[in-house]
Amino acid sequence: MKDLLVMKFGGTSMGSADRIEVAGKLAREALAQRPVAVVVSAMSKVTDLLLDTLRRAEGGDNAAVEANLKTLAERHEAACGKLLDGAALDQAVGEVETLVAEFRRIANGVQMLGERPPRAVDEAVAVGERLSAMMLTAYLSRHGVRAKAINAREVIVTDAVFGNATPLMDKTRERAQRLLRPLIEDGMLPVVTGFNGATADGRPTTLGRGGSDFSASILAAALDSSELWIWTDVDGIMTADPRIVPGAAVLAEVTYREAAELAYNGAKVLHPRTLAPLVERKIPVWSKNSFAPERPGTRIVPEVKAPPGPRAVTSMAGVALVSLEPNSAEVSGTRIMGRALEALSATSAEVLAMTSSSYQQSFCFLVRKDELERAREAVEAALSLEINHEYIKPVEVNENVGLLAVVGEGMRGKAGMAGEIFTAISREKVNVIAIAQGSSELTIAIVVAREGLDKAVRAVHQQCRMGETAGYTGIK
Ligand code: ADP
Ligand code: ASP
Ligand code: MG
């Protein structure tokens, strides 16, 4: 199949009837030129609402569950009411009712159990994406496009890590070629749910929060597409989060590695794992603004002629630094580090950054706050003997930290770069707590005091003149 385009519409781009209309038009225009497959997120905030409902159900708060279900149904019915009429509207409202009832059934089960089994959560939250796929499909059909809503559960095959599953690419490819390709070759437009998948034996999974970007790249690879366009609510990948740095500029081009480093270090504009499936086939990605589709956006490519120096700064709040320190120099820091990391790997808590000191044999690592308890318990259990005998000091946790990362292919081998970054941060009197630089030299990650995080991001952005070199200034 020649020139296939996979398009993904994020939560804001699907967030209302008006936005769905725009998404539908963009898909239709593209379909007039070339074969297209679409991937959709749930309407903005809907996944949060669904997760909140399941938490309320677990806590037995029936009134809150009912109120949330009402909000869920009303928001989708209102959008259908604006997009459709007549029999198509009746049918869509019926489908909203069916999907909400399906969610309610799981929420009731959670309430009865007083527990949220991860598998049930994954099955339930996918309802958000199923609702938006249904609505976009209905809208497109009304406008003469032969569109078909597809539940990615039938296509994306994953491992059984509920809530953060990894695709099994060979099996997914086989399904995508068997189920989607014939539709596309027949001139139809599949509208596939983002975010979800299922194990080979059919148990529903999800790919992690923000995972619809990842769904789209998985399908782009599995279908050998020639491009992936990710429609979002900003002009592309920017030199910083425009919510933190008003003067952030859009980057015309970034490499897969730059985009991945930015995403892993907190740039929400892309799910961290998005680029991985595309690297081998070198499929280019565009990050584009569905609010201003005429703007070029950012092209993400295997290589670019990067200007020297850093290209973007990103940050992550909601992290915690865990420190381990032996009480005496006789204890091998390396062995402690090895045991701690082994314990962490068994919990699947992700280490975001890590540094060590050879003199004190101490080391510290950064994790997300929502993985902190798991991480801490695992490390304490693995080292309980050493802690009880006071060979190691009690595990210390600092939750008042944030991660700042400066990213750019051109940083490699550029002398004085780190100095400039630290000068900018210290000028703002923000405390630097730890520093980590990957061996790729693409990224410098700096742990700073939480209250100074945004200030430090702005200072680094200004010091490195990021807003001036990148191109035009993005407009939200
Ligand atoms: P979608 O719902 O389309 O997936 P997201 O909310 O997940 O959109 O991601 C887009 C948001 O990412 C933007 O609104 C912006 O605030 C944020 N963001 C963070 N860092 C960056 C960056 N470096 N460039 C662009 N946007 C960024
Ligand atoms: N709806 C999911 C979420 O909010 C996936 C996505 O939007 O990418 O996490
Ligand atoms: Mg997103």
mmCIF file with all atom_site columns, N, CA, C and O in Angstrom, residues 116-155:
data_model
loop_
_atom_site.group_PDB
_atom_site.id
_atom_site.type_symbol
_atom_site.label_atom_id
_atom_site.label_alt_id
_atom_site.label_comp_id
_atom_site.label_asym_id
_atom_site.label_entity_id
_atom_site.label_seq_id
_atom_site.pdbx_PDB_ins_code
_atom_site.Cartn_x
_atom_site.Cartn_y
_atom_site.Cartn_z
_atom_site.occupancy
_atom_site.B_iso_or_equiv
_atom_site.pdbx_formal_charge
_atom_site.auth_seq_id
_atom_site.auth_comp_id
_atom_site.auth_asym_id
_atom_site.auth_atom_id
_atom_site.pdbx_PDB_model_num
ATOM 1   N N  . ARG A 1 116 ? -9.743  -2.618 43.036 1.00 0.00 ? 116 ARG A N  1
ATOM 2   C CA . ARG A 1 116 ? -9.689  -2.322 41.598 1.00 0.00 ? 116 ARG A CA 1
ATOM 3   C C  . ARG A 1 116 ? -8.681  -3.222 40.918 1.00 0.00 ? 116 ARG A C  1
ATOM 4   O O  . ARG A 1 116 ? -7.513  -2.854 40.787 1.00 0.00 ? 116 ARG A O  1
ATOM 5   N N  . PRO A 1 117 ? -9.062  -4.396 40.475 1.00 0.00 ? 117 PRO A N  1
ATOM 6   C CA . PRO A 1 117 ? -8.090  -5.260 39.805 1.00 0.00 ? 117 PRO A CA 1
ATOM 7   C C  . PRO A 1 117 ? -7.582  -4.570 38.529 1.00 0.00 ? 117 PRO A C  1
ATOM 8   O O  . PRO A 1 117 ? -8.389  -4.056 37.746 1.00 0.00 ? 117 PRO A O  1
ATOM 9   N N  . PRO A 1 118 ? -6.252  -4.524 38.320 1.00 0.00 ? 118 PRO A N  1
ATOM 10  C CA . PRO A 1 118 ? -5.687  -3.788 37.183 1.00 0.00 ? 118 PRO A CA 1
ATOM 11  C C  . PRO A 1 118 ? -6.293  -4.187 35.847 1.00 0.00 ? 118 PRO A C  1
ATOM 12  O O  . PRO A 1 118 ? -6.518  -3.349 34.978 1.00 0.00 ? 118 PRO A O  1
ATOM 13  N N  . ARG A 1 119 ? -6.607  -5.450 35.684 1.00 0.00 ? 119 ARG A N  1
ATOM 14  C CA . ARG A 1 119 ? -7.170  -5.893 34.421 1.00 0.00 ? 119 ARG A CA 1
ATOM 15  C C  . ARG A 1 119 ? -8.537  -5.263 34.178 1.00 0.00 ? 119 ARG A C  1
ATOM 16  O O  . ARG A 1 119 ? -8.867  -4.838 33.073 1.00 0.00 ? 119 ARG A O  1
ATOM 17  N N  . ALA A 1 120 ? -9.352  -5.195 35.261 1.00 0.00 ? 120 ALA A N  1
ATOM 18  C CA . ALA A 1 120 ? -10.689 -4.600 35.134 1.00 0.00 ? 120 ALA A CA 1
ATOM 19  C C  . ALA A 1 120 ? -10.572 -3.102 34.853 1.00 0.00 ? 120 ALA A C  1
ATOM 20  O O  . ALA A 1 120 ? -11.344 -2.537 34.069 1.00 0.00 ? 120 ALA A O  1
ATOM 21  N N  . VAL A 1 121 ? -9.585  -2.455 35.485 1.00 0.00 ? 121 VAL A N  1
ATOM 22  C CA . VAL A 1 121 ? -9.376  -1.021 35.248 1.00 0.00 ? 121 VAL A CA 1
ATOM 23  C C  . VAL A 1 121 ? -9.063  -0.795 33.773 1.00 0.00 ? 121 VAL A C  1
ATOM 24  O O  . VAL A 1 121 ? -9.627  0.089  33.121 1.00 0.00 ? 121 VAL A O  1
ATOM 25  N N  . ASP A 1 122 ? -8.174  -1.611 33.215 1.00 0.00 ? 122 ASP A N  1
ATOM 26  C CA . ASP A 1 122 ? -7.798  -1.427 31.810 1.00 0.00 ? 122 ASP A CA 1
ATOM 27  C C  . ASP A 1 122 ? -8.989  -1.629 30.881 1.00 0.00 ? 122 ASP A C  1
ATOM 28  O O  . ASP A 1 122 ? -9.164  -0.903 29.906 1.00 0.00 ? 122 ASP A O  1
ATOM 29  N N  . GLU A 1 123 ? -9.803  -2.611 31.183 1.00 0.00 ? 123 GLU A N  1
ATOM 30  C CA . GLU A 1 123 ? -10.983 -2.837 30.345 1.00 0.00 ? 123 GLU A CA 1
ATOM 31  C C  . GLU A 1 123 ? -11.931 -1.634 30.439 1.00 0.00 ? 123 GLU A C  1
ATOM 32  O O  . GLU A 1 123 ? -12.450 -1.155 29.434 1.00 0.00 ? 123 GLU A O  1
ATOM 33  N N  . ALA A 1 124 ? -12.085 -1.124 31.667 1.00 0.00 ? 124 ALA A N  1
ATOM 34  C CA . ALA A 1 124 ? -13.046 -0.037 31.880 1.00 0.00 ? 124 ALA A CA 1
ATOM 35  C C  . ALA A 1 124 ? -12.573 1.279  31.253 1.00 0.00 ? 124 ALA A C  1
ATOM 36  O O  . ALA A 1 124 ? -13.354 1.976  30.604 1.00 0.00 ? 124 ALA A O  1
ATOM 37  N N  . VAL A 1 125 ? -11.299 1.652  31.420 1.00 0.00 ? 125 VAL A N  1
ATOM 38  C CA . VAL A 1 125 ? -10.876 2.980  30.941 1.00 0.00 ? 125 VAL A CA 1
ATOM 39  C C  . VAL A 1 125 ? -10.885 3.078  29.423 1.00 0.00 ? 125 VAL A C  1
ATOM 40  O O  . VAL A 1 125 ? -11.020 4.180  28.879 1.00 0.00 ? 125 VAL A O  1
ATOM 41  N N  . ALA A 1 126 ? -10.754 1.958  28.747 1.00 0.00 ? 126 ALA A N  1
ATOM 42  C CA . ALA A 1 126 ? -10.766 1.998  27.277 1.00 0.00 ? 126 ALA A CA 1
ATOM 43  C C  . ALA A 1 126 ? -12.121 2.485  26.744 1.00 0.00 ? 126 ALA A C  1
ATOM 44  O O  . ALA A 1 126 ? -12.230 2.866  25.573 1.00 0.00 ? 126 ALA A O  1
ATOM 45  N N  . VAL A 1 127 ? -13.125 2.518  27.603 1.00 0.00 ? 127 VAL A N  1
ATOM 46  C CA . VAL A 1 127 ? -14.440 3.015  27.176 1.00 0.00 ? 127 VAL A CA 1
ATOM 47  C C  . VAL A 1 127 ? -14.338 4.463  26.685 1.00 0.00 ? 127 VAL A C  1
ATOM 48  O O  . VAL A 1 127 ? -15.039 4.872  25.756 1.00 0.00 ? 127 VAL A O  1
ATOM 49  N N  . GLY A 1 128 ? -13.438 5.256  27.283 1.00 0.00 ? 128 GLY A N  1
ATOM 50  C CA . GLY A 1 128 ? -13.265 6.650  26.842 1.00 0.00 ? 128 GLY A CA 1
ATOM 51  C C  . GLY A 1 128 ? -12.897 6.717  25.368 1.00 0.00 ? 128 GLY A C  1
ATOM 52  O O  . GLY A 1 128 ? -13.487 7.475  24.585 1.00 0.00 ? 128 GLY A O  1
ATOM 53  N N  . GLU A 1 129 ? -11.916 5.928  24.956 1.00 0.00 ? 129 GLU A N  1
ATOM 54  C CA . GLU A 1 129 ? -11.473 5.924  23.559 1.00 0.00 ? 129 GLU A CA 1
ATOM 55  C C  . GLU A 1 129 ? -12.539 5.292  22.665 1.00 0.00 ? 129 GLU A C  1
ATOM 56  O O  . GLU A 1 129 ? -12.730 5.720  21.523 1.00 0.00 ? 129 GLU A O  1
ATOM 57  N N  . ARG A 1 130 ? -13.246 4.294  23.172 1.00 0.00 ? 130 ARG A N  1
ATOM 58  C CA . ARG A 1 130 ? -14.288 3.659  22.346 1.00 0.00 ? 130 ARG A CA 1
ATOM 59  C C  . ARG A 1 130 ? -15.409 4.654  22.059 1.00 0.00 ? 130 ARG A C  1
ATOM 60  O O  . ARG A 1 130 ? -15.983 4.678  20.963 1.00 0.00 ? 130 ARG A O  1
ATOM 61  N N  . LEU A 1 131 ? -15.734 5.485  23.067 1.00 0.00 ? 131 LEU A N  1
ATOM 62  C CA . LEU A 1 131 ? -16.765 6.506  22.851 1.00 0.00 ? 131 LEU A CA 1
ATOM 63  C C  . LEU A 1 131 ? -16.318 7.500  21.784 1.00 0.00 ? 131 LEU A C  1
ATOM 64  O O  . LEU A 1 131 ? -17.088 7.849  20.884 1.00 0.00 ? 131 LEU A O  1
ATOM 65  N N  . SER A 1 132 ? -15.064 7.946  21.846 1.00 0.00 ? 132 SER A N  1
ATOM 66  C CA . SER A 1 132 ? -14.683 8.967  20.856 1.00 0.00 ? 132 SER A CA 1
ATOM 67  C C  . SER A 1 132 ? -14.524 8.353  19.473 1.00 0.00 ? 132 SER A C  1
ATOM 68  O O  . SER A 1 132 ? -14.852 9.006  18.473 1.00 0.00 ? 132 SER A O  1
ATOM 69  N N  . ALA A 1 133 ? -14.053 7.109  19.384 1.00 0.00 ? 133 ALA A N  1
ATOM 70  C CA . ALA A 1 133 ? -13.956 6.459  18.057 1.00 0.00 ? 133 ALA A CA 1
ATOM 71  C C  . ALA A 1 133 ? -15.355 6.331  17.444 1.00 0.00 ? 133 ALA A C  1
ATOM 72  O O  . ALA A 1 133 ? -15.552 6.572  16.246 1.00 0.00 ? 133 ALA A O  1
ATOM 73  N N  . MET A 1 134 ? -16.319 5.979  18.285 1.00 0.00 ? 134 MET A N  1
ATOM 74  C CA . MET A 1 134 ? -17.696 5.836  17.793 1.00 0.00 ? 134 MET A CA 1
ATOM 75  C C  . MET A 1 134 ? -18.217 7.183  17.261 1.00 0.00 ? 134 MET A C  1
ATOM 76  O O  . MET A 1 134 ? -18.795 7.254  16.167 1.00 0.00 ? 134 MET A O  1
ATOM 77  N N  . MET A 1 135 ? -17.948 8.248  18.013 1.00 0.00 ? 135 MET A N  1
ATOM 78  C CA . MET A 1 135 ? -18.490 9.561  17.593 1.00 0.00 ? 135 MET A CA 1
ATOM 79  C C  . MET A 1 135 ? -17.854 10.059 16.295 1.00 0.00 ? 135 MET A C  1
ATOM 80  O O  . MET A 1 135 ? -18.556 10.547 15.407 1.00 0.00 ? 135 MET A O  1
ATOM 81  N N  . LEU A 1 136 ? -16.524 9.939  16.203 1.00 0.00 ? 136 LEU A N  1
ATOM 82  C CA . LEU A 1 136 ? -15.864 10.409 14.977 1.00 0.00 ? 136 LEU A CA 1
ATOM 83  C C  . LEU A 1 136 ? -16.328 9.577  13.780 1.00 0.00 ? 136 LEU A C  1
ATOM 84  O O  . LEU A 1 136 ? -16.572 10.114 12.693 1.00 0.00 ? 136 LEU A O  1
ATOM 85  N N  . THR A 1 137 ? -16.475 8.278  13.983 1.00 0.00 ? 137 THR A N  1
ATOM 86  C CA . THR A 1 137 ? -16.930 7.412  12.895 1.00 0.00 ? 137 THR A CA 1
ATOM 87  C C  . THR A 1 137 ? -18.331 7.808  12.440 1.00 0.00 ? 137 THR A C  1
ATOM 88  O O  . THR A 1 137 ? -18.606 7.904  11.231 1.00 0.00 ? 137 THR A O  1
ATOM 89  N N  . ALA A 1 138 ? -19.213 8.071  13.405 1.00 0.00 ? 138 ALA A N  1
ATOM 90  C CA . ALA A 1 138 ? -20.583 8.452  13.058 1.00 0.00 ? 138 ALA A CA 1
ATOM 91  C C  . ALA A 1 138 ? -20.585 9.770  12.283 1.00 0.00 ? 138 ALA A C  1
ATOM 92  O O  . ALA A 1 138 ? -21.293 9.926  11.280 1.00 0.00 ? 138 ALA A O  1
ATOM 93  N N  . TYR A 1 139 ? -19.773 10.712 12.741 1.00 0.00 ? 139 TYR A N  1
ATOM 94  C CA . TYR A 1 139 ? -19.699 12.012 12.064 1.00 0.00 ? 139 TYR A CA 1
ATOM 95  C C  . TYR A 1 139 ? -19.196 11.837 10.626 1.00 0.00 ? 139 TYR A C  1
ATOM 96  O O  . TYR A 1 139 ? -19.755 12.396 9.675  1.00 0.00 ? 139 TYR A O  1
ATOM 97  N N  . LEU A 1 140 ? -18.121 11.052 10.466 1.00 0.00 ? 140 LEU A N  1
ATOM 98  C CA . LEU A 1 140 ? -17.553 10.843 9.127  1.00 0.00 ? 140 LEU A CA 1
ATOM 99  C C  . LEU A 1 140 ? -18.556 10.138 8.214  1.00 0.00 ? 140 LEU A C  1
ATOM 100 O O  . LEU A 1 140 ? -18.714 10.506 7.044  1.00 0.00 ? 140 LEU A O  1
ATOM 101 N N  . SER A 1 141 ? -19.242 9.141  8.763  1.00 0.00 ? 141 SER A N  1
ATOM 102 C CA . SER A 1 141 ? -20.211 8.400  7.948  1.00 0.00 ? 141 SER A CA 1
ATOM 103 C C  . SER A 1 141 ? -21.306 9.335  7.454  1.00 0.00 ? 141 SER A C  1
ATOM 104 O O  . SER A 1 141 ? -21.727 9.270  6.294  1.00 0.00 ? 141 SER A O  1
ATOM 105 N N  . ARG A 1 142 ? -21.715 10.215 8.338  1.00 0.00 ? 142 ARG A N  1
ATOM 106 C CA . ARG A 1 142 ? -22.761 11.168 7.952  1.00 0.00 ? 142 ARG A CA 1
ATOM 107 C C  . ARG A 1 142 ? -22.311 12.045 6.787  1.00 0.00 ? 142 ARG A C  1
ATOM 108 O O  . ARG A 1 142 ? -23.114 12.525 5.995  1.00 0.00 ? 142 ARG A O  1
ATOM 109 N N  . HIS A 1 143 ? -20.988 12.236 6.698  1.00 0.00 ? 143 HIS A N  1
ATOM 110 C CA . HIS A 1 143 ? -20.463 13.064 5.607  1.00 0.00 ? 143 HIS A CA 1
ATOM 111 C C  . HIS A 1 143 ? -19.909 12.228 4.463  1.00 0.00 ? 143 HIS A C  1
ATOM 112 O O  . HIS A 1 143 ? -19.017 12.663 3.740  1.00 0.00 ? 143 HIS A O  1
ATOM 113 N N  . GLY A 1 144 ? -20.411 11.035 4.365  1.00 0.00 ? 144 GLY A N  1
ATOM 114 C CA . GLY A 1 144 ? -20.126 10.234 3.179  1.00 0.00 ? 144 GLY A CA 1
ATOM 115 C C  . GLY A 1 144 ? -18.820 9.467  3.192  1.00 0.00 ? 144 GLY A C  1
ATOM 116 O O  . GLY A 1 144 ? -18.447 8.853  2.190  1.00 0.00 ? 144 GLY A O  1
ATOM 117 N N  . VAL A 1 145 ? -18.103 9.492  4.310  1.00 0.00 ? 145 VAL A N  1
ATOM 118 C CA . VAL A 1 145 ? -16.852 8.725  4.367  1.00 0.00 ? 145 VAL A CA 1
ATOM 119 C C  . VAL A 1 145 ? -17.166 7.320  4.872  1.00 0.00 ? 145 VAL A C  1
ATOM 120 O O  . VAL A 1 145 ? -17.929 7.149  5.827  1.00 0.00 ? 145 VAL A O  1
ATOM 121 N N  . ARG A 1 146 ? -16.607 6.320  4.208  1.00 0.00 ? 146 ARG A N  1
ATOM 122 C CA . ARG A 1 146 ? -16.819 4.960  4.698  1.00 0.00 ? 146 ARG A CA 1
ATOM 123 C C  . ARG A 1 146 ? -15.836 4.694  5.830  1.00 0.00 ? 146 ARG A C  1
ATOM 124 O O  . ARG A 1 146 ? -14.713 4.223  5.617  1.00 0.00 ? 146 ARG A O  1
ATOM 125 N N  . ALA A 1 147 ? -16.248 5.086  7.054  1.00 0.00 ? 147 ALA A N  1
ATOM 126 C CA . ALA A 1 147 ? -15.371 4.948  8.217  1.00 0.00 ? 147 ALA A CA 1
ATOM 127 C C  . ALA A 1 147 ? -15.831 3.776  9.069  1.00 0.00 ? 147 ALA A C  1
ATOM 128 O O  . ALA A 1 147 ? -17.014 3.431  9.074  1.00 0.00 ? 147 ALA A O  1
ATOM 129 N N  . LYS A 1 148 ? -14.877 3.170  9.789  1.00 0.00 ? 148 LYS A N  1
ATOM 130 C CA . LYS A 1 148 ? -15.263 2.048  10.648 1.00 0.00 ? 148 LYS A CA 1
ATOM 131 C C  . LYS A 1 148 ? -14.519 2.159  11.985 1.00 0.00 ? 148 LYS A C  1
ATOM 132 O O  . LYS A 1 148 ? -13.285 2.265  11.997 1.00 0.00 ? 148 LYS A O  1
ATOM 133 N N  . ALA A 1 149 ? -15.279 2.148  13.088 1.00 0.00 ? 149 ALA A N  1
ATOM 134 C CA . ALA A 1 149 ? -14.648 2.204  14.410 1.00 0.00 ? 149 ALA A CA 1
ATOM 135 C C  . ALA A 1 149 ? -14.052 0.841  14.741 1.00 0.00 ? 149 ALA A C  1
ATOM 136 O O  . ALA A 1 149 ? -14.695 -0.188 14.544 1.00 0.00 ? 149 ALA A O  1
ATOM 137 N N  . ILE A 1 150 ? -12.808 0.857  15.200 1.00 0.00 ? 150 ILE A N  1
ATOM 138 C CA . ILE A 1 150 ? -12.125 -0.400 15.534 1.00 0.00 ? 150 ILE A CA 1
ATOM 139 C C  . ILE A 1 150 ? -11.620 -0.314 16.976 1.00 0.00 ? 150 ILE A C  1
ATOM 140 O O  . ILE A 1 150 ? -10.967 0.668  17.346 1.00 0.00 ? 150 ILE A O  1
ATOM 141 N N  . ASN A 1 151 ? -11.921 -1.332 17.764 1.00 0.00 ? 151 ASN A N  1
ATOM 142 C CA . ASN A 1 151 ? -11.384 -1.412 19.113 1.00 0.00 ? 151 ASN A CA 1
ATOM 143 C C  . ASN A 1 151 ? -9.977  -2.010 19.017 1.00 0.00 ? 151 ASN A C  1
ATOM 144 O O  . ASN A 1 151 ? -9.812  -3.143 18.553 1.00 0.00 ? 151 ASN A O  1
ATOM 145 N N  . ALA A 1 152 ? -8.975  -1.241 19.459 1.00 0.00 ? 152 ALA A N  1
ATOM 146 C CA . ALA A 1 152 ? -7.576  -1.688 19.316 1.00 0.00 ? 152 ALA A CA 1
ATOM 147 C C  . ALA A 1 152 ? -7.300  -2.990 20.064 1.00 0.00 ? 152 ALA A C  1
ATOM 148 O O  . ALA A 1 152 ? -6.285  -3.640 19.854 1.00 0.00 ? 152 ALA A O  1
ATOM 149 N N  . ARG A 1 153 ? -8.209  -3.356 20.915 1.00 0.00 ? 153 ARG A N  1
ATOM 150 C CA . ARG A 1 153 ? -8.114  -4.637 21.601 1.00 0.00 ? 153 ARG A CA 1
ATOM 151 C C  . ARG A 1 153 ? -8.013  -5.802 20.603 1.00 0.00 ? 153 ARG A C  1
ATOM 152 O O  . ARG A 1 153 ? -7.442  -6.846 20.899 1.00 0.00 ? 153 ARG A O  1
ATOM 153 N N  . GLU A 1 154 ? -8.600  -5.601 19.424 1.00 0.00 ? 154 GLU A N  1
ATOM 154 C CA . GLU A 1 154 ? -8.563  -6.649 18.393 1.00 0.00 ? 154 GLU A CA 1
ATOM 155 C C  . GLU A 1 154 ? -7.248  -6.630 17.611 1.00 0.00 ? 154 GLU A C  1
ATOM 156 O O  . GLU A 1 154 ? -6.953  -7.571 16.881 1.00 0.00 ? 154 GLU A O  1
ATOM 157 N N  . VAL A 1 155 ? -6.497  -5.521 17.722 1.00 0.00 ? 155 VAL A N  1
ATOM 158 C CA . VAL A 1 155 ? -5.345  -5.341 16.832 1.00 0.00 ? 155 VAL A CA 1
ATOM 159 C C  . VAL A 1 155 ? -4.012  -5.300 17.583 1.00 0.00 ? 155 VAL A C  1
ATOM 160 O O  . VAL A 1 155 ? -3.049  -5.972 17.193 1.00 0.00 ? 155 VAL A O  1
#
